[in-house]
mmCIF file of N, CA and C in Angstrom:
data_model
loop_
_atom_site.group_PDB
_atom_site.id
_atom_site.type_symbol
_atom_site.label_atom_id
_atom_site.label_comp_id
_atom_site.label_asym_id
_atom_site.label_seq_id
_atom_site.Cartn_x
_atom_site.Cartn_y
_atom_site.Cartn_z
ATOM 1 N N MET A 1286 48.703 -65.662 -61.358
ATOM 2 C CA MET A 1286 47.726 -64.676 -60.962
ATOM 3 C C MET A 1286 46.325 -65.268 -61.121
ATOM 4 N N LYS A 1287 45.521 -65.133 -60.088
ATOM 5 C CA LYS A 1287 44.157 -65.641 -60.116
ATOM 6 C C LYS A 1287 43.233 -64.627 -60.784
ATOM 7 N N PRO A 1288 42.320 -65.120 -61.638
ATOM 8 C CA PRO A 1288 41.353 -64.199 -62.237
ATOM 9 C C PRO A 1288 40.346 -63.751 -61.185
ATOM 10 N N ASP A 1289 39.719 -62.608 -61.452
ATOM 11 C CA ASP A 1289 38.673 -62.131 -60.547
ATOM 12 C C ASP A 1289 37.535 -63.156 -60.511
ATOM 13 N N PHE A 1290 37.054 -63.414 -59.336
ATOM 14 C CA PHE A 1290 35.945 -64.348 -59.172
ATOM 15 C C PHE A 1290 34.846 -63.641 -58.393
ATOM 16 N N PRO A 1291 33.886 -63.066 -59.115
ATOM 17 C CA PRO A 1291 32.815 -62.346 -58.413
ATOM 18 C C PRO A 1291 31.900 -63.335 -57.688
ATOM 19 N N LEU A 1292 31.711 -63.107 -56.449
ATOM 20 C CA LEU A 1292 30.847 -63.956 -55.625
ATOM 21 C C LEU A 1292 29.642 -63.122 -55.218
ATOM 22 N N ASP A 1293 28.526 -63.397 -55.828
ATOM 23 C CA ASP A 1293 27.303 -62.649 -55.558
ATOM 24 C C ASP A 1293 26.560 -63.314 -54.398
ATOM 25 N N LEU A 1294 26.855 -62.894 -53.184
ATOM 26 C CA LEU A 1294 26.254 -63.512 -52.003
ATOM 27 C C LEU A 1294 24.745 -63.339 -51.959
ATOM 28 N N TYR A 1295 24.265 -62.230 -52.470
ATOM 29 C CA TYR A 1295 22.815 -61.999 -52.511
ATOM 30 C C TYR A 1295 22.138 -63.066 -53.377
ATOM 31 N N LEU A 1296 22.739 -63.377 -54.509
ATOM 32 C CA LEU A 1296 22.204 -64.398 -55.407
ATOM 33 C C LEU A 1296 22.198 -65.757 -54.726
ATOM 34 N N TYR A 1297 23.294 -66.128 -54.089
ATOM 35 C CA TYR A 1297 23.371 -67.426 -53.434
ATOM 36 C C TYR A 1297 22.411 -67.530 -52.253
ATOM 37 N N LYS A 1298 22.204 -66.425 -51.573
ATOM 38 C CA LYS A 1298 21.253 -66.421 -50.459
ATOM 39 C C LYS A 1298 19.836 -66.671 -50.986
ATOM 40 N N GLY A 1299 19.504 -66.093 -52.121
ATOM 41 C CA GLY A 1299 18.197 -66.303 -52.739
ATOM 42 C C GLY A 1299 18.010 -67.741 -53.194
ATOM 43 N N ILE A 1300 19.049 -68.299 -53.778
ATOM 44 C CA ILE A 1300 18.992 -69.698 -54.221
ATOM 45 C C ILE A 1300 18.803 -70.620 -53.018
ATOM 46 N N ALA A 1301 19.488 -70.322 -51.934
ATOM 47 C CA ALA A 1301 19.355 -71.135 -50.716
ATOM 48 C C ALA A 1301 17.933 -71.066 -50.175
ATOM 49 N N ALA A 1302 17.311 -69.893 -50.208
ATOM 50 C CA ALA A 1302 15.932 -69.738 -49.726
ATOM 51 C C ALA A 1302 14.972 -70.556 -50.576
ATOM 52 N N ILE A 1303 15.209 -70.564 -51.879
ATOM 53 C CA ILE A 1303 14.343 -71.321 -52.785
ATOM 54 C C ILE A 1303 14.465 -72.815 -52.540
ATOM 55 N N THR A 1304 15.694 -73.310 -52.477
ATOM 56 C CA THR A 1304 15.880 -74.747 -52.276
ATOM 57 C C THR A 1304 15.417 -75.179 -50.888
ATOM 58 N N ARG A 1305 15.611 -74.327 -49.896
ATOM 59 C CA ARG A 1305 15.150 -74.631 -48.540
ATOM 60 C C ARG A 1305 13.624 -74.751 -48.516
ATOM 61 N N ALA A 1306 12.962 -73.894 -49.250
ATOM 62 C CA ALA A 1306 11.503 -73.878 -49.246
ATOM 63 C C ALA A 1306 10.910 -75.160 -49.802
ATOM 64 N N VAL A 1307 11.497 -75.690 -50.854
ATOM 65 C CA VAL A 1307 10.905 -76.869 -51.488
ATOM 66 C C VAL A 1307 11.515 -78.180 -51.016
ATOM 67 N N ASN A 1308 12.592 -78.119 -50.267
ATOM 68 C CA ASN A 1308 13.256 -79.327 -49.794
ATOM 69 C C ASN A 1308 12.737 -79.736 -48.418
ATOM 70 N N ASN A 1309 11.414 -79.765 -48.293
ATOM 71 C CA ASN A 1309 10.781 -80.123 -47.030
ATOM 72 C C ASN A 1309 9.416 -80.728 -47.357
ATOM 73 N N LYS A 1310 9.180 -81.932 -46.897
ATOM 74 C CA LYS A 1310 7.934 -82.642 -47.223
ATOM 75 C C LYS A 1310 6.686 -81.885 -46.754
ATOM 76 N N LEU A 1311 6.751 -81.288 -45.566
ATOM 77 C CA LEU A 1311 5.587 -80.569 -45.050
ATOM 78 C C LEU A 1311 5.278 -79.338 -45.915
ATOM 79 N N ARG A 1312 6.311 -78.607 -46.318
ATOM 80 C CA ARG A 1312 6.075 -77.441 -47.170
ATOM 81 C C ARG A 1312 5.595 -77.864 -48.553
ATOM 82 N N GLN A 1313 6.080 -78.991 -49.055
ATOM 83 C CA GLN A 1313 5.578 -79.503 -50.325
ATOM 84 C C GLN A 1313 4.089 -79.824 -50.210
ATOM 85 N N LYS A 1314 3.720 -80.443 -49.097
ATOM 86 C CA LYS A 1314 2.308 -80.775 -48.860
ATOM 87 C C LYS A 1314 1.478 -79.493 -48.717
ATOM 88 N N MET A 1315 2.039 -78.482 -48.069
ATOM 89 C CA MET A 1315 1.352 -77.196 -47.925
ATOM 90 C C MET A 1315 1.063 -76.583 -49.286
ATOM 91 N N LEU A 1316 2.078 -76.569 -50.141
ATOM 92 C CA LEU A 1316 1.893 -76.023 -51.480
ATOM 93 C C LEU A 1316 0.801 -76.784 -52.221
ATOM 94 N N HIS A 1317 0.808 -78.088 -52.106
ATOM 95 C CA HIS A 1317 -0.206 -78.898 -52.768
ATOM 96 C C HIS A 1317 -1.606 -78.600 -52.206
ATOM 97 N N THR A 1318 -1.706 -78.459 -50.901
ATOM 98 C CA THR A 1318 -2.990 -78.179 -50.255
ATOM 99 C C THR A 1318 -3.522 -76.809 -50.668
ATOM 100 N N ILE A 1319 -2.661 -75.814 -50.677
ATOM 101 C CA ILE A 1319 -3.083 -74.470 -51.099
ATOM 102 C C ILE A 1319 -3.501 -74.510 -52.568
ATOM 103 N N HIS A 1320 -2.750 -75.227 -53.380
ATOM 104 C CA HIS A 1320 -3.091 -75.364 -54.796
ATOM 105 C C HIS A 1320 -4.489 -75.980 -54.955
ATOM 106 N N LYS A 1321 -4.741 -77.047 -54.203
ATOM 107 C CA LYS A 1321 -6.010 -77.765 -54.274
ATOM 108 C C LYS A 1321 -7.192 -76.871 -53.881
ATOM 109 N N LYS A 1322 -7.000 -76.061 -52.830
ATOM 110 C CA LYS A 1322 -8.086 -75.236 -52.290
ATOM 111 C C LYS A 1322 -8.161 -73.850 -52.935
ATOM 112 N N GLY A 1323 -7.092 -73.423 -53.590
ATOM 113 C CA GLY A 1323 -7.079 -72.097 -54.220
ATOM 114 C C GLY A 1323 -6.464 -71.028 -53.332
ATOM 115 N N ARG A 1324 -6.986 -70.886 -52.134
ATOM 116 C CA ARG A 1324 -6.431 -69.961 -51.154
ATOM 117 C C ARG A 1324 -6.933 -70.366 -49.779
ATOM 118 N N LEU A 1325 -6.092 -70.137 -48.778
ATOM 119 C CA LEU A 1325 -6.429 -70.524 -47.405
ATOM 120 C C LEU A 1325 -5.854 -69.532 -46.411
ATOM 121 N N THR A 1326 -6.522 -69.398 -45.268
ATOM 122 C CA THR A 1326 -5.952 -68.656 -44.152
ATOM 123 C C THR A 1326 -5.030 -69.612 -43.386
ATOM 124 N N VAL A 1327 -4.247 -69.070 -42.482
ATOM 125 C CA VAL A 1327 -3.378 -69.908 -41.639
ATOM 126 C C VAL A 1327 -4.230 -70.918 -40.877
ATOM 127 N N THR A 1328 -5.343 -70.456 -40.328
ATOM 128 C CA THR A 1328 -6.215 -71.335 -39.539
ATOM 129 C C THR A 1328 -6.790 -72.453 -40.402
ATOM 130 N N GLU A 1329 -7.255 -72.115 -41.596
ATOM 131 C CA GLU A 1329 -7.804 -73.140 -42.487
ATOM 132 C C GLU A 1329 -6.735 -74.156 -42.873
ATOM 133 N N LEU A 1330 -5.534 -73.682 -43.147
ATOM 134 C CA LEU A 1330 -4.433 -74.569 -43.507
ATOM 135 C C LEU A 1330 -4.038 -75.455 -42.337
ATOM 136 N N LYS A 1331 -4.017 -74.883 -41.155
ATOM 137 C CA LYS A 1331 -3.700 -75.633 -39.926
ATOM 138 C C LYS A 1331 -4.684 -76.783 -39.738
ATOM 139 N N VAL A 1332 -5.967 -76.483 -39.887
ATOM 140 C CA VAL A 1332 -6.999 -77.506 -39.715
ATOM 141 C C VAL A 1332 -6.882 -78.566 -40.814
ATOM 142 N N GLU A 1333 -6.721 -78.130 -42.039
ATOM 143 C CA GLU A 1333 -6.613 -79.041 -43.186
ATOM 144 C C GLU A 1333 -5.432 -80.000 -43.034
ATOM 145 N N MET A 1334 -4.305 -79.486 -42.528
ATOM 146 C CA MET A 1334 -3.093 -80.290 -42.439
ATOM 147 C C MET A 1334 -2.890 -80.953 -41.076
ATOM 148 N N LYS A 1335 -3.733 -80.558 -40.118
ATOM 149 C CA LYS A 1335 -3.663 -81.124 -38.758
ATOM 150 C C LYS A 1335 -2.300 -80.892 -38.100
ATOM 151 N N ILE A 1336 -1.845 -79.623 -38.157
ATOM 152 C CA ILE A 1336 -0.599 -79.235 -37.488
ATOM 153 C C ILE A 1336 -0.846 -77.973 -36.663
ATOM 154 N N GLU A 1337 0.072 -77.656 -35.786
ATOM 155 C CA GLU A 1337 -0.055 -76.477 -34.928
ATOM 156 C C GLU A 1337 -0.001 -75.191 -35.746
ATOM 157 N N GLN A 1338 -0.694 -74.172 -35.259
ATOM 158 C CA GLN A 1338 -0.726 -72.898 -35.978
ATOM 159 C C GLN A 1338 0.657 -72.256 -36.053
ATOM 160 N N SER A 1339 1.437 -72.355 -34.984
ATOM 161 C CA SER A 1339 2.779 -71.758 -35.012
ATOM 162 C C SER A 1339 3.657 -72.426 -36.072
ATOM 163 N N SER A 1340 3.532 -73.735 -36.209
ATOM 164 C CA SER A 1340 4.279 -74.465 -37.223
ATOM 165 C C SER A 1340 3.806 -74.066 -38.624
ATOM 166 N N THR A 1341 2.494 -73.924 -38.776
ATOM 167 C CA THR A 1341 1.928 -73.502 -40.050
ATOM 168 C C THR A 1341 2.476 -72.135 -40.446
ATOM 169 N N SER A 1342 2.466 -71.206 -39.510
ATOM 170 C CA SER A 1342 2.957 -69.848 -39.780
ATOM 171 C C SER A 1342 4.436 -69.849 -40.137
ATOM 172 N N THR A 1343 5.218 -70.642 -39.431
ATOM 173 C CA THR A 1343 6.659 -70.721 -39.692
ATOM 174 C C THR A 1343 6.927 -71.227 -41.106
ATOM 175 N N HIS A 1344 6.239 -72.285 -41.498
ATOM 176 C CA HIS A 1344 6.443 -72.844 -42.831
ATOM 177 C C HIS A 1344 5.934 -71.895 -43.918
ATOM 178 N N LEU A 1345 4.828 -71.210 -43.662
ATOM 179 C CA LEU A 1345 4.327 -70.230 -44.629
ATOM 180 C C LEU A 1345 5.325 -69.088 -44.818
ATOM 181 N N LYS A 1346 5.997 -68.711 -43.752
ATOM 182 C CA LYS A 1346 6.997 -67.649 -43.844
ATOM 183 C C LYS A 1346 8.124 -68.058 -44.796
ATOM 184 N N VAL A 1347 8.578 -69.287 -44.689
ATOM 185 C CA VAL A 1347 9.638 -69.789 -45.568
ATOM 186 C C VAL A 1347 9.160 -69.778 -47.020
ATOM 187 N N LEU A 1348 7.923 -70.209 -47.245
ATOM 188 C CA LEU A 1348 7.371 -70.225 -48.599
ATOM 189 C C LEU A 1348 7.180 -68.816 -49.149
ATOM 190 N N ARG A 1349 6.799 -67.873 -48.281
ATOM 191 C CA ARG A 1349 6.656 -66.465 -48.703
ATOM 192 C C ARG A 1349 8.009 -65.881 -49.075
ATOM 193 N N GLU A 1350 9.026 -66.142 -48.261
ATOM 194 C CA GLU A 1350 10.362 -65.614 -48.519
ATOM 195 C C GLU A 1350 10.928 -66.126 -49.843
ATOM 196 N N ALA A 1351 10.552 -67.338 -50.229
ATOM 197 C CA ALA A 1351 10.994 -67.889 -51.510
ATOM 198 C C ALA A 1351 10.130 -67.376 -52.658
ATOM 199 N N GLY A 1352 9.020 -66.732 -52.315
ATOM 200 C CA GLY A 1352 8.127 -66.184 -53.338
ATOM 201 C C GLY A 1352 7.118 -67.172 -53.875
ATOM 202 N N PHE A 1353 6.972 -68.325 -53.228
ATOM 203 C CA PHE A 1353 6.058 -69.353 -53.721
ATOM 204 C C PHE A 1353 4.609 -69.117 -53.325
ATOM 205 N N VAL A 1354 4.392 -68.420 -52.228
ATOM 206 C CA VAL A 1354 3.032 -68.057 -51.840
ATOM 207 C C VAL A 1354 2.963 -66.558 -51.621
ATOM 208 N N VAL A 1355 1.779 -66.022 -51.836
ATOM 209 C CA VAL A 1355 1.537 -64.609 -51.590
ATOM 210 C C VAL A 1355 0.428 -64.492 -50.563
ATOM 211 N N ALA A 1356 0.511 -63.444 -49.768
ATOM 212 C CA ALA A 1356 -0.485 -63.193 -48.728
ATOM 213 C C ALA A 1356 -1.303 -61.970 -49.120
ATOM 214 N N LYS A 1357 -2.617 -62.092 -48.981
ATOM 215 C CA LYS A 1357 -3.501 -60.976 -49.289
ATOM 216 C C LYS A 1357 -4.480 -60.791 -48.140
ATOM 217 N N ARG A 1358 -4.451 -59.599 -47.561
ATOM 218 C CA ARG A 1358 -5.338 -59.295 -46.442
ATOM 219 C C ARG A 1358 -6.716 -58.896 -46.959
ATOM 220 N N GLU A 1359 -7.729 -59.524 -46.368
ATOM 221 C CA GLU A 1359 -9.120 -59.161 -46.640
ATOM 222 C C GLU A 1359 -9.808 -59.023 -45.290
ATOM 223 N N GLY A 1360 -9.994 -57.786 -44.873
ATOM 224 C CA GLY A 1360 -10.556 -57.550 -43.543
ATOM 225 C C GLY A 1360 -9.575 -58.016 -42.493
ATOM 226 N N GLN A 1361 -10.041 -58.881 -41.599
ATOM 227 C CA GLN A 1361 -9.167 -59.395 -40.545
ATOM 228 C C GLN A 1361 -8.430 -60.665 -40.961
ATOM 229 N N ASN A 1362 -8.760 -61.210 -42.121
ATOM 230 C CA ASN A 1362 -8.140 -62.457 -42.581
ATOM 231 C C ASN A 1362 -7.014 -62.190 -43.570
ATOM 232 N N VAL A 1363 -6.002 -63.057 -43.507
ATOM 233 C CA VAL A 1363 -4.928 -63.039 -44.493
ATOM 234 C C VAL A 1363 -5.013 -64.366 -45.244
ATOM 235 N N TYR A 1364 -5.198 -64.271 -46.546
ATOM 236 C CA TYR A 1364 -5.316 -65.451 -47.382
ATOM 237 C C TYR A 1364 -4.008 -65.709 -48.114
ATOM 238 N N TYR A 1365 -3.617 -66.970 -48.154
ATOM 239 C CA TYR A 1365 -2.398 -67.385 -48.837
ATOM 240 C C TYR A 1365 -2.774 -68.137 -50.098
ATOM 241 N N SER A 1366 -2.087 -67.792 -51.179
ATOM 242 C CA SER A 1366 -2.304 -68.477 -52.447
ATOM 243 C C SER A 1366 -0.949 -68.683 -53.122
ATOM 244 N N ILE A 1367 -0.942 -69.547 -54.114
ATOM 245 C CA ILE A 1367 0.282 -69.884 -54.832
ATOM 246 C C ILE A 1367 0.606 -68.793 -55.848
ATOM 247 N N ASP A 1368 1.872 -68.442 -55.941
ATOM 248 C CA ASP A 1368 2.336 -67.549 -57.002
ATOM 249 C C ASP A 1368 2.849 -68.451 -58.127
ATOM 250 N N TYR A 1369 1.951 -68.809 -59.041
ATOM 251 C CA TYR A 1369 2.291 -69.754 -60.105
ATOM 252 C C TYR A 1369 3.351 -69.216 -61.045
ATOM 253 N N LYS A 1370 3.353 -67.923 -61.262
ATOM 254 C CA LYS A 1370 4.373 -67.332 -62.129
ATOM 255 C C LYS A 1370 5.762 -67.596 -61.545
ATOM 256 N N ARG A 1371 5.894 -67.384 -60.250
ATOM 257 C CA ARG A 1371 7.175 -67.606 -59.564
ATOM 258 C C ARG A 1371 7.566 -69.092 -59.603
ATOM 259 N N LEU A 1372 6.608 -69.981 -59.330
ATOM 260 C CA LEU A 1372 6.891 -71.415 -59.360
ATOM 261 C C LEU A 1372 7.369 -71.847 -60.742
ATOM 262 N N ASN A 1373 6.692 -71.388 -61.777
ATOM 263 C CA ASN A 1373 7.086 -71.745 -63.141
ATOM 264 C C ASN A 1373 8.468 -71.202 -63.484
ATOM 265 N N GLU A 1374 8.727 -69.986 -63.030
ATOM 266 C CA GLU A 1374 10.034 -69.354 -63.265
ATOM 267 C C GLU A 1374 11.153 -70.182 -62.635
ATOM 268 N N VAL A 1375 10.972 -70.559 -61.373
ATOM 269 C CA VAL A 1375 11.988 -71.332 -60.655
ATOM 270 C C VAL A 1375 12.144 -72.723 -61.274
ATOM 271 N N GLN A 1376 11.029 -73.370 -61.612
ATOM 272 C CA GLN A 1376 11.113 -74.689 -62.231
ATOM 273 C C GLN A 1376 11.853 -74.621 -63.563
ATOM 274 N N GLY A 1377 11.605 -73.580 -64.335
ATOM 275 C CA GLY A 1377 12.303 -73.412 -65.609
ATOM 276 C C GLY A 1377 13.803 -73.274 -65.425
ATOM 277 N N ILE A 1378 14.195 -72.492 -64.434
ATOM 278 C CA ILE A 1378 15.622 -72.304 -64.158
ATOM 279 C C ILE A 1378 16.264 -73.629 -63.756
ATOM 280 N N PHE A 1379 15.617 -74.370 -62.863
ATOM 281 C CA PHE A 1379 16.194 -75.635 -62.408
ATOM 282 C C PHE A 1379 16.227 -76.679 -63.517
ATOM 283 N N LYS A 1380 15.226 -76.694 -64.383
ATOM 284 C CA LYS A 1380 15.242 -77.624 -65.511
ATOM 285 C C LYS A 1380 16.436 -77.349 -66.423
ATOM 286 N N LYS A 1381 16.710 -76.063 -66.676
ATOM 287 C CA LYS A 1381 17.859 -75.706 -67.510
ATOM 288 C C LYS A 1381 19.170 -76.132 -66.850
ATOM 289 N N LEU A 1382 19.251 -75.988 -65.545
ATOM 290 C CA LEU A 1382 20.477 -76.373 -64.841
ATOM 291 C C LEU A 1382 20.702 -77.882 -64.869
ATOM 292 N N LEU A 1383 19.614 -78.641 -64.834
ATOM 293 C CA LEU A 1383 19.730 -80.102 -64.776
ATOM 294 C C LEU A 1383 19.948 -80.753 -66.125
ATOM 295 N N LEU A 1384 19.686 -80.042 -67.203
ATOM 296 C CA LEU A 1384 19.851 -80.645 -68.546
ATOM 297 C C LEU A 1384 21.252 -80.572 -69.037
#
């Protein structure tokens, strides 16, 4: 008889989103650029990184879904900044898994 094996698909989907977000050189560079500048709009990030706006928006969406960046609307602009609490939380979890 096999023991019950609970498979939490929601948990695994979240883990996949996190690893997908950081397992990309362009998104890593985006995080570093936002960190360096403090906060940026999509347009500012596009210019800073010299990539298309649609590509910038797509990558920001992945980072938002993982919780690594937060968006804050100010008037007509949306500013993106790093959620350091979330980054530290995820890094702590991965460090424990790797030790």
